[in-house]
CSV table of C-alpha atoms in Angstrom, one decimal:
chain,number,residue,atom,x,y,z
A,392,MET,CA,-0.1,0.0,-0.1
A,393,THR,CA,3.0,2.6,0.9
A,394,ARG,CA,4.2,1.6,-2.5
A,395,PHE,CA,1.7,2.9,-4.3
A,396,PHE,CA,1.0,6.0,-2.4
A,397,VAL,CA,4.8,6.6,-3.0
A,398,LEU,CA,3.7,6.1,-7.0
A,399,ALA,CA,1.1,8.3,-6.9
A,400,PHE,CA,2.9,10.9,-5.0
A,401,SER,CA,5.5,11.0,-7.5
A,402,LEU,CA,3.1,10.9,-10.7
A,403,GLY,CA,1.2,14.0,-8.9
A,404,LEU,CA,4.4,15.9,-8.9
A,405,ALA,CA,5.5,14.5,-12.8
A,406,SER,CA,2.1,15.6,-13.7
A,407,ALA,CA,2.5,19.3,-12.0
A,408,CYS,CA,5.4,20.3,-13.2
A,409,THR,CA,5.0,20.2,-17.1
A,410,CYS,CA,9.0,21.6,-18.0
A,411,HIS,CA,9.8,17.8,-17.2
A,412,PRO,CA,7.1,15.7,-19.2
A,413,VAL,CA,9.2,12.4,-17.7
A,414,VAL,CA,6.3,9.8,-16.5
A,415,THR,CA,8.1,8.4,-13.7
A,416,PRO,CA,8.0,4.1,-14.6
A,417,PRO,CA,6.5,2.0,-11.8
A,418,PRO,CA,8.4,-0.5,-10.1
A,419,GLU,CA,7.7,-3.4,-11.9
A,420,PRO,CA,5.4,-4.5,-15.0
A,421,GLY,CA,1.8,-4.7,-14.1
A,422,ALA,CA,-1.5,-2.7,-14.0
A,423,PHE,CA,-3.2,-0.4,-12.0
A,424,ILE,CA,-7.2,-0.1,-11.4
A,425,MET,CA,-9.3,2.6,-9.7
A,426,LEU,CA,-13.3,3.7,-9.6
A,427,PHE,CA,-13.5,7.4,-10.1
A,428,PRO,CA,-16.8,8.7,-9.0
A,429,ASP,CA,-19.1,10.0,-11.9
A,430,PRO,CA,-21.8,12.6,-11.2
A,431,ASP,CA,-23.6,11.8,-14.4
A,432,ALA,CA,-23.8,8.1,-13.5
A,433,ALA,CA,-27.5,6.8,-13.9
A,434,ILE,CA,-26.0,3.2,-12.7
A,435,VAL,CA,-24.2,2.0,-9.5
A,436,SER,CA,-20.4,2.2,-10.6
A,437,GLN,CA,-18.8,-1.4,-10.0
A,438,VAL,CA,-16.0,-3.1,-11.8
A,439,SER,CA,-14.6,-6.8,-11.1
A,440,VAL,CA,-11.1,-7.3,-11.8
A,441,SER,CA,-9.9,-10.9,-12.5
A,442,THR,CA,-6.7,-13.0,-13.0
A,443,PRO,CA,-7.0,-16.5,-13.8
A,444,SER,CA,-6.0,-17.0,-9.6
A,445,GLY,CA,-8.4,-14.6,-8.3
A,446,THR,CA,-11.1,-11.8,-8.4
A,447,VAL,CA,-11.8,-8.7,-6.5
A,448,GLN,CA,-14.8,-6.3,-6.9
A,449,LEU,CA,-14.3,-2.2,-6.8
A,450,ALA,CA,-17.4,-1.0,-5.8
A,451,ASN,CA,-16.4,2.3,-3.8
A,452,GLU,CA,-15.0,5.5,-5.2
A,453,TYR,CA,-11.4,5.5,-5.3
A,454,ALA,CA,-11.1,1.8,-4.6
A,455,PHE,CA,-8.4,0.6,-6.5
A,456,THR,CA,-6.4,-2.7,-7.2
A,457,THR,CA,-3.4,-3.7,-8.7
A,458,LEU,CA,-2.3,-6.6,-11.0
A,459,THR,CA,1.0,-8.4,-11.2
A,460,PRO,CA,1.7,-11.0,-13.2
A,461,ASN,CA,0.5,-14.5,-12.3
A,462,ARG,CA,-0.9,-13.6,-8.9
A,463,SER,CA,-4.2,-12.9,-7.5
A,464,PRO,CA,-5.3,-9.2,-8.1
A,465,SER,CA,-4.1,-7.4,-5.0
A,466,PRO,CA,-6.6,-6.5,-1.8
A,467,VAL,CA,-9.2,-3.6,-2.7
A,468,LYS,CA,-7.9,-0.5,-0.9
A,469,ILE,CA,-9.1,3.1,-1.1
A,470,MET,CA,-7.0,6.1,-1.9
A,471,ASN,CA,-7.1,9.6,-0.8
A,472,GLY,CA,-9.5,11.4,-3.0
A,473,ALA,CA,-7.6,14.4,-3.6
A,474,ASP,CA,-4.8,12.6,-4.2
A,475,ALA,CA,-6.2,10.1,-6.5
A,476,ASP,CA,-7.6,13.1,-8.7
A,477,ARG,CA,-4.4,15.1,-8.8
A,478,THR,CA,-2.6,11.8,-9.7
A,479,PHE,CA,-5.0,11.1,-12.8
A,480,GLN,CA,-5.8,14.9,-13.2
A,481,SER,CA,-4.6,14.9,-16.9
A,482,VAL,CA,-6.3,11.6,-18.3
A,483,LEU,CA,-9.4,12.6,-16.6
A,484,ALA,CA,-9.1,15.9,-18.0
A,485,GLY,CA,-8.8,14.8,-21.6
A,486,LEU,CA,-12.3,12.7,-21.6
A,487,PRO,CA,-14.6,14.3,-24.1
A,488,PRO,CA,-17.5,15.9,-23.2
A,489,LYS,CA,-20.4,13.9,-22.1
A,490,PRO,CA,-23.0,13.0,-25.0
A,491,LEU,CA,-26.6,14.4,-24.8
A,492,HIS,CA,-29.7,13.0,-25.5
A,493,PHE,CA,-32.6,14.5,-27.3
A,494,SER,CA,-36.2,13.6,-28.2
A,495,LEU,CA,-38.3,15.4,-30.6
A,496,TYR,CA,-42.1,14.5,-31.0
A,497,PHE,CA,-44.5,14.6,-34.3
A,498,GLU,CA,-47.8,14.6,-35.5
A,499,LEU,CA,-49.8,11.6,-36.3
A,500,GLY,CA,-48.8,9.7,-39.6
A,501,SER,CA,-46.9,12.7,-40.2
A,502,ASP,CA,-43.5,13.9,-40.5
A,503,GLU,CA,-44.2,17.1,-39.2
A,504,LEU,CA,-42.5,18.4,-35.7
A,505,THR,CA,-45.4,19.0,-33.1
A,506,SER,CA,-45.5,22.4,-32.4
A,507,GLN,CA,-43.4,22.1,-29.1
A,508,SER,CA,-40.8,19.9,-30.5
A,509,ARG,CA,-40.3,22.7,-33.0
A,510,THR,CA,-39.6,25.1,-30.3
A,511,GLU,CA,-37.0,22.4,-28.3
A,512,LEU,CA,-35.6,22.1,-31.9
A,513,ALA,CA,-33.2,25.4,-31.1
A,514,ASP,CA,-31.7,23.6,-27.9
A,515,VAL,CA,-30.4,21.0,-30.1
A,516,LEU,CA,-28.8,23.4,-32.7
A,517,ARG,CA,-27.4,25.2,-29.9
A,518,THR,CA,-25.9,21.9,-28.3
A,519,VAL,CA,-24.1,20.4,-32.0
A,520,ARG,CA,-23.1,24.7,-32.5
A,521,ASP,CA,-21.7,24.4,-29.1
A,522,ARG,CA,-19.7,21.0,-29.5
A,523,ALA,CA,-16.0,20.6,-31.2
A,524,ALA,CA,-16.1,17.9,-33.8
A,525,PRO,CA,-20.0,17.0,-33.4
A,526,PHE,CA,-21.4,13.6,-34.3
A,527,VAL,CA,-25.2,13.4,-34.4
A,528,MET,CA,-26.9,10.2,-34.5
A,529,VAL,CA,-30.7,10.3,-35.3
A,530,VAL,CA,-32.8,7.6,-34.8
A,531,GLY,CA,-36.3,7.8,-36.1
A,532,HIS,CA,-39.6,6.2,-34.4
A,533,THR,CA,-43.5,5.5,-34.9
A,534,ASP,CA,-46.2,4.2,-32.9
A,535,THR,CA,-48.0,1.3,-34.2
A,536,VAL,CA,-50.7,2.8,-36.3
A,537,GLY,CA,-49.9,1.1,-40.1
A,538,ALA,CA,-48.0,-1.5,-41.1
A,539,PRO,CA,-44.5,-2.1,-39.8
A,540,ALA,CA,-42.7,-1.7,-43.6
A,541,SER,CA,-44.4,1.7,-43.9
A,542,ASN,CA,-43.7,2.6,-40.6
A,543,TYR,CA,-39.9,1.7,-41.3
A,544,GLU,CA,-40.3,4.4,-44.1
A,545,LEU,CA,-42.1,7.2,-41.8
A,546,GLY,CA,-39.6,7.0,-38.9
A,547,LEU,CA,-36.6,7.3,-41.8
A,548,ARG,CA,-38.7,10.3,-43.0
A,549,ARG,CA,-38.6,11.5,-39.7
A,550,ALA,CA,-35.4,11.4,-38.9
A,551,LYS,CA,-34.1,12.6,-42.4
A,552,ILE,CA,-36.3,15.5,-42.0
A,553,VAL,CA,-34.6,16.4,-38.6
A,554,ARG,CA,-30.9,15.6,-40.5
A,555,ASP,CA,-31.9,18.1,-43.2
A,556,LEU,CA,-32.7,21.0,-40.7
A,557,LEU,CA,-28.8,20.4,-38.9
A,558,VAL,CA,-27.5,20.5,-42.5
A,559,GLY,CA,-29.4,23.4,-43.2
A,560,ALA,CA,-27.9,25.0,-39.6
A,561,GLY,CA,-24.5,24.2,-40.7
A,562,LEU,CA,-23.6,20.6,-39.7
A,563,ASP,CA,-21.5,18.9,-41.9
A,564,ALA,CA,-23.8,16.2,-43.5
A,565,SER,CA,-20.8,13.5,-42.8
A,566,ALA,CA,-21.4,14.1,-39.0
A,567,ILE,CA,-24.8,13.0,-39.1
A,568,GLU,CA,-26.2,9.5,-39.1
A,569,ALA,CA,-30.0,9.2,-39.9
A,570,THR,CA,-31.5,5.7,-39.4
A,571,SER,CA,-35.1,4.5,-38.4
A,572,HIS,CA,-36.3,1.8,-35.8
A,573,GLY,CA,-40.1,1.9,-37.1
A,574,GLU,CA,-42.6,0.8,-34.9
A,575,GLY,CA,-39.7,-1.6,-33.4
A,576,ASN,CA,-38.5,0.3,-30.3
A,577,LEU,CA,-41.6,1.5,-28.5
A,578,LEU,CA,-40.9,4.3,-26.0
A,579,VAL,CA,-44.5,3.5,-24.5
A,580,PRO,CA,-45.6,-0.3,-25.1
A,581,THR,CA,-49.0,-0.4,-26.9
A,582,PRO,CA,-50.6,-3.2,-28.8
A,583,ASP,CA,-50.9,-3.0,-32.8
A,584,ASP,CA,-53.0,0.1,-34.1
A,585,THR,CA,-52.5,2.4,-31.2
A,586,ALA,CA,-52.0,6.1,-31.7
A,587,GLU,CA,-49.4,7.1,-29.0
A,588,PRO,CA,-48.1,10.2,-29.4
A,589,ARG,CA,-44.8,9.7,-26.9
A,590,ASN,CA,-43.7,6.8,-29.6
A,591,ARG,CA,-44.1,9.1,-32.7
A,592,ARG,CA,-40.2,10.8,-32.0
A,593,VAL,CA,-36.8,10.9,-33.0
A,594,GLU,CA,-34.2,10.4,-30.5
A,595,ILE,CA,-31.0,12.4,-31.3
A,596,VAL,CA,-27.4,11.7,-29.6
A,597,ILE,CA,-25.0,14.4,-30.1
A,598,GLN,CA,-21.6,13.6,-29.2
B,929,MET,CA,-31.3,-37.9,-43.7
B,930,VAL,CA,-29.6,-36.7,-46.6
B,931,ALA,CA,-32.7,-34.1,-47.3
B,932,ALA,CA,-32.4,-32.8,-43.6
B,933,ALA,CA,-28.7,-32.2,-44.1
B,934,ARG,CA,-29.1,-30.4,-47.3
B,935,LEU,CA,-32.0,-28.5,-45.7
B,936,ALA,CA,-29.7,-27.7,-42.9
B,937,ALA,CA,-26.8,-26.8,-45.3
B,938,ALA,CA,-29.3,-24.4,-47.4
B,939,VAL,CA,-30.5,-22.4,-44.5
B,940,LEU,CA,-27.1,-22.1,-43.0
B,941,VAL,CA,-25.9,-20.8,-46.5
B,942,PHE,CA,-28.6,-18.7,-46.2
B,943,ALA,CA,-27.9,-17.4,-42.5
B,944,CYS,CA,-24.5,-16.5,-44.5
B,945,ALA,CA,-25.8,-15.0,-47.4
B,946,THR,CA,-28.1,-12.6,-45.0
B,947,PRO,CA,-26.4,-9.1,-44.3
B,948,ARG,CA,-26.0,-8.7,-40.7
B,949,PRO,CA,-29.1,-6.7,-39.4
B,950,GLY,CA,-27.7,-3.0,-38.8
B,951,ALA,CA,-24.9,-4.0,-41.0
B,952,GLY,CA,-24.2,-0.4,-43.7
B,953,GLN,CA,-26.3,1.2,-40.9
B,954,SER,CA,-23.5,2.4,-38.9
B,955,GLU,CA,-20.0,3.4,-40.2
B,956,GLY,CA,-17.7,3.0,-37.8
B,957,THR,CA,-17.2,2.5,-34.0
B,958,GLY,CA,-16.9,6.3,-33.0
B,959,HIS,CA,-14.6,9.4,-33.5
B,960,ILE,CA,-11.8,11.0,-31.9
B,961,LYS,CA,-12.9,14.2,-30.3
B,962,THR,CA,-9.8,15.3,-29.2
B,963,SER,CA,-6.3,15.1,-30.2
B,964,SER,CA,-2.8,16.7,-29.6
B,965,GLY,CA,0.6,15.7,-29.9
B,966,ALA,CA,1.9,12.8,-31.5
B,967,ALA,CA,-1.3,10.9,-31.8
B,968,PHE,CA,-2.5,8.2,-33.9
B,969,ILE,CA,-4.9,5.6,-35.2
B,970,LEU,CA,-3.5,2.2,-35.8
B,971,ARG,CA,-5.0,0.3,-38.5
B,972,HIS,CA,-4.1,-2.4,-41.0
B,973,ASN,CA,0.0,-2.2,-39.7
B,974,ASP,CA,-0.4,1.5,-40.7
B,975,SER,CA,0.1,4.6,-38.3
B,976,LEU,CA,-2.4,7.5,-39.6
B,977,PRO,CA,-1.8,10.8,-37.3
B,978,ALA,CA,-5.3,11.0,-35.4
B,979,THR,CA,-7.1,14.2,-35.7
B,980,ALA,CA,-10.4,15.5,-34.1
B,981,GLY,CA,-13.8,14.1,-36.0
B,982,ASP,CA,-11.8,10.7,-37.7
B,983,VAL,CA,-13.7,7.6,-37.7
B,984,VAL,CA,-12.2,4.9,-35.7
B,985,TYR,CA,-13.3,1.6,-36.7
B,986,GLU,CA,-13.5,-1.6,-34.9
B,987,SER,CA,-10.2,-3.4,-34.7
B,988,ASP,CA,-8.2,-0.1,-34.6
B,989,GLY,CA,-5.9,0.5,-32.2
B,990,LEU,CA,-4.9,4.3,-30.8
B,991,LYS,CA,-1.3,5.2,-29.7
B,992,THR,CA,-0.1,8.3,-28.2
B,993,GLY,CA,4.0,9.5,-28.0
B,994,ALA,CA,5.6,11.1,-25.6
B,995,ASP,CA,3.4,14.4,-25.4
B,996,GLY,CA,0.6,12.9,-27.4
B,997,HIS,CA,-2.8,13.1,-25.7
B,998,LEU,CA,-6.8,11.3,-27.2
B,999,GLY,CA,-9.9,11.6,-26.1
B,1000,VAL,CA,-12.4,9.4,-28.3
B,1001,THR,CA,-16.5,8.5,-28.0
B,1002,LEU,CA,-17.7,5.7,-29.4
B,1003,LYS,CA,-21.0,5.0,-30.8
B,1004,ASP,CA,-22.8,4.0,-27.6
B,1005,ASP,CA,-21.0,7.3,-25.6
B,1006,THR,CA,-18.4,5.0,-23.9
B,1007,ARG,CA,-15.7,7.8,-23.6
B,1008,LEU,CA,-11.9,7.1,-23.4
B,1009,SER,CA,-8.8,9.4,-22.8
B,1010,LEU,CA,-5.5,8.1,-23.4
B,1011,ASP,CA,-2.2,10.2,-21.6
B,1012,PRO,CA,1.1,10.1,-23.4
B,1013,ASN,CA,2.8,6.8,-24.5
B,1014,THR,CA,-0.3,5.0,-24.2
B,1015,GLU,CA,-1.7,2.1,-26.4
B,1016,VAL,CA,-5.0,0.5,-26.8
B,1017,GLN,CA,-6.7,-2.0,-29.0
B,1018,LEU,CA,-10.1,-2.2,-30.0
B,1019,HIS,CA,-10.7,-5.9,-30.5
B,1020,SER,CA,-14.7,-6.0,-31.0
B,1021,PHE,CA,-17.3,-3.3,-30.9
B,1022,VAL,CA,-21.0,-4.2,-31.2
B,1023,TYR,CA,-23.8,-1.5,-30.9
B,1024,ALA,CA,-27.3,-2.2,-32.4
B,1025,PRO,CA,-29.6,-1.7,-30.0
B,1026,ALA,CA,-32.9,-2.4,-32.3
B,1027,GLU,CA,-31.3,-6.1,-32.8
B,1028,ARG,CA,-30.2,-6.4,-28.9
B,1029,ARG,CA,-26.8,-7.1,-30.1
B,1030,PHE,CA,-23.7,-5.7,-27.8
B,1031,GLY,CA,-20.1,-6.3,-27.2
B,1032,PHE,CA,-17.0,-4.7,-26.4
B,1033,VAL,CA,-13.8,-5.6,-25.9
B,1034,LEU,CA,-10.6,-3.6,-25.5
B,1035,LYS,CA,-7.2,-4.1,-24.6
B,1036,VAL,CA,-5.2,-1.5,-22.8
B,1037,VAL,CA,-1.5,-2.6,-24.1
B,1038,ARG,CA,0.3,0.1,-22.2
B,1039,GLY,CA,-0.1,3.8,-20.5
B,1040,VAL,CA,-2.6,5.5,-18.7
B,1041,VAL,CA,-6.0,5.3,-20.0
B,1042,ALA,CA,-9.6,6.9,-18.6
B,1043,TYR,CA,-12.8,5.2,-19.5
B,1044,VAL,CA,-16.3,6.1,-18.8
B,1045,SER,CA,-19.0,3.3,-19.8
B,1046,GLY,CA,-21.9,4.3,-22.3
B,1047,ARG,CA,-25.2,2.5,-23.1
B,1048,ILE,CA,-23.4,-1.0,-23.4
B,1049,ALA,CA,-23.0,-1.1,-19.9
B,1050,GLN,CA,-26.4,-0.4,-19.0
B,1051,PHE,CA,-28.0,-2.5,-22.0
B,1052,ALA,CA,-25.7,-5.6,-21.5
B,1053,PRO,CA,-22.7,-5.3,-19.0
B,1054,ASP,CA,-21.6,-8.6,-19.5
B,1055,ALA,CA,-20.9,-8.1,-22.8
B,1056,ILE,CA,-17.9,-5.4,-22.0
B,1057,HIS,CA,-14.3,-6.7,-21.3
B,1058,LEU,CA,-11.4,-4.6,-20.4
B,1059,GLU,CA,-8.4,-6.2,-20.7
B,1060,THR,CA,-4.8,-5.6,-19.3
B,1061,PRO,CA,-1.9,-8.0,-19.8
B,1062,ASP,CA,-2.2,-9.5,-16.4
B,1063,GLY,CA,-6.1,-9.6,-16.2
B,1064,ILE,CA,-9.8,-8.6,-17.3
B,1065,LEU,CA,-12.0,-6.4,-15.8
B,1066,GLY,CA,-15.8,-6.7,-16.3
B,1067,ILE,CA,-18.0,-3.5,-16.0
B,1068,ARG,CA,-20.8,-2.1,-14.6
B,1069,GLY,CA,-20.3,1.1,-14.6
B,1070,THR,CA,-19.3,3.9,-15.0
B,1071,ARG,CA,-15.8,6.0,-14.9
B,1072,LEU,CA,-12.2,4.5,-14.1
B,1073,VAL,CA,-8.4,4.8,-14.7
B,1074,ILE,CA,-6.5,2.2,-15.7
B,1075,ARG,CA,-2.6,1.9,-15.7
B,1076,VAL,CA,-0.6,-0.4,-17.6
B,1077,GLN,CA,3.3,-1.0,-17.1
B,1078,PRO,CA,4.1,-3.7,-19.5
């Protein structure tokens, strides 16, 4: 344990001093794995770390284990959060921004946005403009009114309408992917031939 | 018996000839979001300079030199960051939610990598394997750092 605090400390110094971009080599081959807090997490963070001779679970913030060849993972320990954040500041800061998700809704059987979604389109456009090297995925969905094949086409029309709006606003066409799930991926499960406004949507992921 | 075997063979040929569901829908596995210093995409024994916006494909590697940093977002919203002197290899990436098919295998060869899980971790956490030379990580999420000294 002492060894890893010493390692963390020396790494912290190395990253604080940019005039010497020399990474202190760890004393021996192996791996170090640490779980970090994630304010955005929708699920409980947990990692299992396995070698042929054993498994440990990391389930707490700043929990870590080390792997050395032909050994079980070291028992789990917790590092001081401030030390851990400082040690790995550079790699954590290098993570790209969190992707954002939007849904826009459509009138029955139509590729026309609802009036509320026309308003929300401004948020989508602003988000795309604010990103460096944006990539956007647009997936069209329908409710279960009509045949699956025509709903696939309707979903695709909806996705392409949104794609064209984004391209019209200046986004490179190669940075957008428009696809359809038709009625195959209902947000609100319904029987066949059921009009459901919440299912008539495009889901937009902005990365 | 022979007829059954023929039928099985025919079904097999049909199954192989049918395009993979979702194939052609999605080009690539993700994108380079940030790149600085010496930073490369490793593809078919080539080492291509990585630039923000570049497409990353399944089976690509990523590598940084002494002053290199890379930030990558994959299609399921998985995010990766590579510090200098780091190399990772993407062994497989399958994100087809409409067909409920998921898979993600990434090997950290050397260096320091930060990982934030994406939607595959929500839909199919057992489909994710992060590998190091000395052990394998199963991921329920979400944010972690891996450091490998080969």
